[in-house]
């Protein structure tokens, strides 16, 4: 191919580096059209109290349930306190639900407190938001039905392990459907409300979930690997 290194040892050994469009160093960023981003940001008051509360709620939720669940896995304190792992898991699940309800409330308050963006205030954007909320709801509900209450709310950390990995809908079309379904719901809500701050808050939700997945995934795999090793020794 043209531009590929010559791999013939008898020929020229000099590598020809592909440099499409002169490389990123030659891009004139001053000529980029940042008008849409400027229009978005000018409608957002990052110092608004409701925005700050919403951001704290978004970041706190996955941090809380990961810390508490790992602590329970290590010490079994909640299981002893509630007389068994199932009741302890139900109680933590109930707390997580309340925290998520408050997160949704705080995001709604922040969206209503700040300006709408006329660029988003269109019929097609509205219906795109509705479609995202329908999709998100299907993913969240489908995930809950597939996992059950205990599987959804970190039952693995309480020692309540599933017999096998769930591979049915919606896990057969997307990983972590509960998280991404929830993110789709918030994005849909932001589009329906023509809310620039809603877009920013949704991005923060996505990032917080992405970080949570990086911690939860390997740890959950470790839990099941430990069970497999115990079974081999029995």
mmCIF file of C-alpha atoms in Angstrom:
data_model
loop_
_atom_site.group_PDB
_atom_site.id
_atom_site.type_symbol
_atom_site.label_atom_id
_atom_site.label_comp_id
_atom_site.label_asym_id
_atom_site.label_seq_id
_atom_site.Cartn_x
_atom_site.Cartn_y
_atom_site.Cartn_z
ATOM 1 C CA UNK A 1 0.000 0.000 0.000
ATOM 2 C CA UNK A 2 1.101 3.572 -0.597
ATOM 3 C CA UNK A 3 2.513 5.179 2.541
ATOM 4 C CA UNK A 4 3.060 1.836 4.331
ATOM 5 C CA UNK A 5 6.492 0.980 5.762
ATOM 6 C CA UNK A 6 8.706 -0.994 3.417
ATOM 7 C CA UNK A 7 9.187 -4.341 5.127
ATOM 8 C CA UNK A 8 11.765 -5.583 2.592
ATOM 9 C CA UNK A 9 15.036 -5.971 4.531
ATOM 10 C CA UNK A 10 17.005 -5.517 1.342
ATOM 11 C CA UNK A 11 15.332 -2.244 0.506
ATOM 12 C CA UNK A 12 15.012 1.134 2.163
ATOM 13 C CA UNK A 13 14.412 0.640 5.902
ATOM 14 C CA UNK A 14 13.244 4.198 6.473
ATOM 15 C CA UNK A 15 9.633 4.289 7.729
ATOM 16 C CA UNK A 16 7.271 6.714 6.066
ATOM 17 C CA UNK A 17 4.868 8.078 8.674
ATOM 18 C CA UNK A 18 1.323 8.819 7.658
ATOM 19 C CA UNK A 19 0.419 12.404 8.556
ATOM 20 C CA UNK A 20 -3.184 13.024 7.583
ATOM 21 C CA UNK A 21 -4.057 16.705 7.109
ATOM 22 C CA UNK A 22 -0.724 17.719 8.590
ATOM 23 C CA UNK A 23 -1.503 16.257 12.016
ATOM 24 C CA UNK A 24 -3.441 17.775 14.891
ATOM 25 C CA UNK A 25 -0.592 20.179 15.598
ATOM 26 C CA UNK A 26 -1.395 22.003 12.355
ATOM 27 C CA UNK A 27 -5.086 22.468 13.148
ATOM 28 C CA UNK A 28 -5.998 26.113 13.635
ATOM 29 C CA UNK A 29 -8.299 25.853 16.656
ATOM 30 C CA UNK A 30 -8.957 29.602 16.520
ATOM 31 C CA UNK A 31 -11.069 28.995 13.395
ATOM 32 C CA UNK A 32 -13.320 26.412 15.031
ATOM 33 C CA UNK A 33 -16.945 27.467 15.372
ATOM 34 C CA UNK A 34 -17.591 27.428 19.115
ATOM 35 C CA UNK A 35 -20.867 29.325 18.827
ATOM 36 C CA UNK A 36 -23.081 26.356 19.842
ATOM 37 C CA UNK A 37 -20.962 25.674 22.928
ATOM 38 C CA UNK A 38 -20.942 29.353 23.857
ATOM 39 C CA UNK A 39 -24.698 29.477 23.416
ATOM 40 C CA UNK A 40 -25.059 26.466 25.682
ATOM 41 C CA UNK A 41 -22.791 27.733 28.429
ATOM 42 C CA UNK A 42 -24.245 31.237 28.556
ATOM 43 C CA UNK A 43 -27.569 29.728 29.651
ATOM 44 C CA UNK A 44 -25.995 27.960 32.641
ATOM 45 C CA UNK A 45 -25.309 29.471 36.044
ATOM 46 C CA UNK A 46 -22.688 27.140 37.530
ATOM 47 C CA UNK A 47 -22.826 29.007 40.831
ATOM 48 C CA UNK A 48 -26.552 28.424 41.316
ATOM 49 C CA UNK A 49 -27.289 26.578 44.556
ATOM 50 C CA UNK A 50 -29.717 24.130 42.952
ATOM 51 C CA UNK A 51 -27.107 23.187 40.344
ATOM 52 C CA UNK A 52 -24.465 22.561 43.003
ATOM 53 C CA UNK A 53 -26.878 20.450 45.066
ATOM 54 C CA UNK A 54 -27.748 18.377 42.007
ATOM 55 C CA UNK A 55 -24.067 17.778 41.210
ATOM 56 C CA UNK A 56 -23.397 16.675 44.798
ATOM 57 C CA UNK A 57 -26.369 14.298 44.717
ATOM 58 C CA UNK A 58 -25.230 12.810 41.395
ATOM 59 C CA UNK A 59 -21.678 12.157 42.588
ATOM 60 C CA UNK A 60 -22.629 11.052 46.096
ATOM 61 C CA UNK A 61 -25.047 8.268 45.144
ATOM 62 C CA UNK A 62 -22.700 5.770 43.425
ATOM 63 C CA UNK A 63 -19.936 6.680 45.865
ATOM 64 C CA UNK A 64 -22.215 5.870 48.798
ATOM 65 C CA UNK A 65 -23.508 2.525 47.605
ATOM 66 C CA UNK A 66 -20.076 1.327 46.497
ATOM 67 C CA UNK A 67 -18.450 2.230 49.816
ATOM 68 C CA UNK A 68 -21.244 0.707 51.914
ATOM 69 C CA UNK A 69 -21.497 -2.451 49.804
ATOM 70 C CA UNK A 70 -17.742 -3.083 49.910
ATOM 71 C CA UNK A 71 -17.748 -2.486 53.644
ATOM 72 C CA UNK A 72 -20.547 -5.021 54.010
ATOM 73 C CA UNK A 73 -18.704 -7.544 51.853
ATOM 74 C CA UNK A 74 -15.615 -7.163 54.021
ATOM 75 C CA UNK A 75 -17.231 -7.086 57.490
ATOM 76 C CA UNK A 76 -20.819 -8.481 57.140
ATOM 77 C CA UNK A 77 -21.812 -5.812 59.666
ATOM 78 C CA UNK A 78 -25.161 -4.995 58.057
ATOM 79 C CA UNK A 79 -26.089 -8.673 57.777
ATOM 80 C CA UNK A 80 -25.427 -9.164 61.481
ATOM 81 C CA UNK A 81 -27.238 -5.949 62.371
ATOM 82 C CA UNK A 82 -30.390 -6.872 60.414
ATOM 83 C CA UNK A 83 -30.285 -10.567 61.264
ATOM 84 C CA UNK A 84 -29.459 -11.787 57.757
ATOM 85 C CA UNK A 85 -28.174 -10.739 54.334
ATOM 86 C CA UNK A 86 -31.585 -10.474 52.645
ATOM 87 C CA UNK A 87 -33.086 -7.944 55.054
ATOM 88 C CA UNK A 88 -29.826 -5.988 55.050
ATOM 89 C CA UNK A 89 -29.842 -5.901 51.235
ATOM 90 C CA UNK A 90 -33.492 -4.784 51.174
ATOM 91 C CA UNK A 91 -32.720 -1.939 53.580
ATOM 92 C CA UNK A 92 -29.725 -0.747 51.555
ATOM 93 C CA UNK A 93 -31.802 -1.025 48.382
ATOM 94 C CA UNK A 94 -34.534 1.109 49.928
ATOM 95 C CA UNK A 95 -31.972 3.761 50.895
ATOM 96 C CA UNK A 96 -30.534 3.723 47.360
ATOM 97 C CA UNK A 97 -34.020 4.206 45.924
ATOM 98 C CA UNK A 98 -34.603 7.224 48.190
ATOM 99 C CA UNK A 99 -31.235 8.692 47.218
ATOM 100 C CA UNK A 100 -32.038 8.253 43.528
ATOM 101 C CA UNK A 101 -35.454 9.870 43.986
ATOM 102 C CA UNK A 102 -33.766 12.835 45.653
ATOM 103 C CA UNK A 103 -31.175 12.989 42.855
ATOM 104 C CA UNK A 104 -33.938 13.120 40.246
ATOM 105 C CA UNK A 105 -35.755 15.779 42.275
ATOM 106 C CA UNK A 106 -32.624 17.923 42.645
ATOM 107 C CA UNK A 107 -31.907 17.692 38.912
ATOM 108 C CA UNK A 108 -35.494 18.683 38.089
ATOM 109 C CA UNK A 109 -35.287 21.658 40.449
ATOM 110 C CA UNK A 110 -32.006 22.778 38.849
ATOM 111 C CA UNK A 111 -33.491 22.498 35.348
ATOM 112 C CA UNK A 112 -36.551 24.526 36.294
ATOM 113 C CA UNK A 113 -34.450 27.156 38.061
ATOM 114 C CA UNK A 114 -32.356 27.939 34.986
ATOM 115 C CA UNK A 115 -33.124 29.241 31.524
ATOM 116 C CA UNK A 116 -34.422 27.235 28.596
ATOM 117 C CA UNK A 117 -32.431 27.327 25.348
ATOM 118 C CA UNK A 118 -34.372 28.404 22.292
ATOM 119 C CA UNK A 119 -32.208 26.187 20.071
ATOM 120 C CA UNK A 120 -33.534 23.117 21.932
ATOM 121 C CA UNK A 121 -37.084 24.409 22.228
ATOM 122 C CA UNK A 122 -38.346 22.577 19.140
ATOM 123 C CA UNK A 123 -40.872 19.852 18.433
ATOM 124 C CA UNK A 124 -38.329 17.365 17.040
ATOM 125 C CA UNK A 125 -36.087 17.796 20.094
ATOM 126 C CA UNK A 126 -39.096 17.313 22.359
ATOM 127 C CA UNK A 127 -40.060 14.031 20.705
ATOM 128 C CA UNK A 128 -36.447 12.876 20.706
ATOM 129 C CA UNK A 129 -36.524 13.400 24.467
ATOM 130 C CA UNK A 130 -39.731 11.389 24.754
ATOM 131 C CA UNK A 131 -38.168 8.553 22.745
ATOM 132 C CA UNK A 132 -35.095 8.553 24.989
ATOM 133 C CA UNK A 133 -37.247 8.393 28.113
ATOM 134 C CA UNK A 134 -39.212 5.462 26.692
ATOM 135 C CA UNK A 135 -35.973 3.681 25.795
ATOM 136 C CA UNK A 136 -34.448 4.440 29.186
ATOM 137 C CA UNK A 137 -37.513 3.191 31.035
ATOM 138 C CA UNK A 138 -37.490 -0.057 29.031
ATOM 139 C CA UNK A 139 -33.819 -0.625 29.894
ATOM 140 C CA UNK A 140 -34.277 0.164 33.587
ATOM 141 C CA UNK A 141 -37.435 -1.917 34.029
ATOM 142 C CA UNK A 142 -36.066 -4.764 31.918
ATOM 143 C CA UNK A 143 -32.872 -4.812 33.962
ATOM 144 C CA UNK A 144 -34.803 -4.861 37.231
ATOM 145 C CA UNK A 145 -37.033 -7.714 36.062
ATOM 146 C CA UNK A 146 -34.018 -9.719 34.901
ATOM 147 C CA UNK A 147 -31.994 -9.216 38.097
ATOM 148 C CA UNK A 148 -34.714 -8.957 40.715
ATOM 149 C CA UNK A 149 -34.535 -6.620 43.706
ATOM 150 C CA UNK A 150 -31.573 -8.340 45.355
ATOM 151 C CA UNK A 151 -29.592 -8.618 42.121
ATOM 152 C CA UNK A 152 -30.244 -4.989 41.289
ATOM 153 C CA UNK A 153 -29.243 -3.646 44.677
ATOM 154 C CA UNK A 154 -25.859 -5.291 45.172
ATOM 155 C CA UNK A 155 -26.952 -8.610 46.598
ATOM 156 C CA UNK A 156 -23.613 -10.070 45.466
ATOM 157 C CA UNK A 157 -21.861 -7.959 48.075
ATOM 158 C CA UNK A 158 -24.083 -9.462 50.768
ATOM 159 C CA UNK A 159 -23.136 -12.975 49.743
ATOM 160 C CA UNK A 160 -26.385 -13.542 47.802
ATOM 161 C CA UNK A 161 -24.947 -14.782 44.531
ATOM 162 C CA UNK A 162 -26.740 -15.747 41.340
ATOM 163 C CA UNK A 163 -26.374 -19.246 39.942
ATOM 164 C CA UNK A 164 -25.276 -17.914 36.571
ATOM 165 C CA UNK A 165 -24.684 -14.661 34.746
ATOM 166 C CA UNK A 166 -27.788 -12.925 33.407
ATOM 167 C CA UNK A 167 -27.582 -12.810 29.622
ATOM 168 C CA UNK A 168 -31.199 -12.161 28.613
ATOM 169 C CA UNK A 169 -32.821 -8.869 27.656
ATOM 170 C CA UNK A 170 -31.660 -6.143 28.069
ATOM 171 C CA UNK A 171 -28.206 -7.498 28.942
ATOM 172 C CA UNK A 172 -27.975 -9.123 25.527
ATOM 173 C CA UNK A 173 -28.040 -5.727 23.800
ATOM 174 C CA UNK A 174 -26.087 -3.480 26.184
ATOM 175 C CA UNK A 175 -23.898 -3.819 29.262
ATOM 176 C CA UNK A 176 -25.036 -2.132 32.470
ATOM 177 C CA UNK A 177 -28.533 -1.357 31.111
ATOM 178 C CA UNK A 178 -29.719 0.013 34.462
ATOM 179 C CA UNK A 179 -27.090 2.741 34.428
ATOM 180 C CA UNK A 180 -27.402 3.679 30.774
ATOM 181 C CA UNK A 181 -31.182 3.476 30.879
ATOM 182 C CA UNK A 182 -31.159 5.929 33.769
ATOM 183 C CA UNK A 183 -28.792 8.197 31.830
ATOM 184 C CA UNK A 184 -31.119 8.074 28.800
ATOM 185 C CA UNK A 185 -34.024 9.107 31.037
ATOM 186 C CA UNK A 186 -32.163 12.160 32.293
ATOM 187 C CA UNK A 187 -31.058 13.120 28.788
ATOM 188 C CA UNK A 188 -34.641 12.768 27.597
ATOM 189 C CA UNK A 189 -35.850 14.948 30.447
ATOM 190 C CA UNK A 190 -33.287 17.615 29.530
ATOM 191 C CA UNK A 191 -34.376 17.597 25.880
ATOM 192 C CA UNK A 192 -38.062 17.755 26.765
ATOM 193 C CA UNK A 193 -37.393 20.730 29.010
ATOM 194 C CA UNK A 194 -35.030 22.398 26.488
ATOM 195 C CA UNK A 195 -32.631 22.629 29.410
ATOM 196 C CA UNK A 196 -28.916 23.328 28.841
ATOM 197 C CA UNK A 197 -28.159 22.699 32.503
ATOM 198 C CA UNK A 198 -29.962 19.391 32.137
ATOM 199 C CA UNK A 199 -27.490 18.376 29.419
ATOM 200 C CA UNK A 200 -24.558 19.213 31.700
ATOM 201 C CA UNK A 201 -26.065 17.332 34.637
ATOM 202 C CA UNK A 202 -26.745 14.323 32.404
ATOM 203 C CA UNK A 203 -23.103 14.340 31.322
ATOM 204 C CA UNK A 204 -22.086 14.305 34.988
ATOM 205 C CA UNK A 205 -24.436 11.358 35.580
ATOM 206 C CA UNK A 206 -22.821 9.462 32.690
ATOM 207 C CA UNK A 207 -19.311 10.136 33.983
ATOM 208 C CA UNK A 208 -20.226 9.118 37.547
ATOM 209 C CA UNK A 209 -21.727 5.861 36.264
ATOM 210 C CA UNK A 210 -18.682 5.206 34.087
ATOM 211 C CA UNK A 211 -16.426 5.588 37.118
ATOM 212 C CA UNK A 212 -18.714 3.368 39.209
ATOM 213 C CA UNK A 213 -18.606 0.655 36.537
ATOM 214 C CA UNK A 214 -14.807 0.718 36.578
ATOM 215 C CA UNK A 215 -14.912 -0.156 40.283
ATOM 216 C CA UNK A 216 -17.963 -2.419 40.405
ATOM 217 C CA UNK A 217 -17.214 -4.650 37.432
ATOM 218 C CA UNK A 218 -13.841 -6.075 38.545
ATOM 219 C CA UNK A 219 -14.962 -6.348 42.172
ATOM 220 C CA UNK A 220 -18.096 -8.304 41.264
ATOM 221 C CA UNK A 221 -16.029 -10.625 39.073
ATOM 222 C CA UNK A 222 -13.695 -11.162 42.027
ATOM 223 C CA UNK A 223 -16.647 -12.160 44.239
ATOM 224 C CA UNK A 224 -17.756 -14.843 41.790
ATOM 225 C CA UNK A 225 -14.184 -16.053 41.251
ATOM 226 C CA UNK A 226 -13.849 -16.510 45.004
ATOM 227 C CA UNK A 227 -17.031 -18.606 44.991
ATOM 228 C CA UNK A 228 -15.695 -20.757 42.164
ATOM 229 C CA UNK A 229 -12.458 -21.343 44.047
ATOM 230 C CA UNK A 230 -14.373 -22.341 47.201
ATOM 231 C CA UNK A 231 -16.471 -24.794 45.222
ATOM 232 C CA UNK A 232 -13.340 -26.408 43.774
ATOM 233 C CA UNK A 233 -11.976 -26.935 47.291
ATOM 234 C CA UNK A 234 -15.193 -28.530 48.553
#
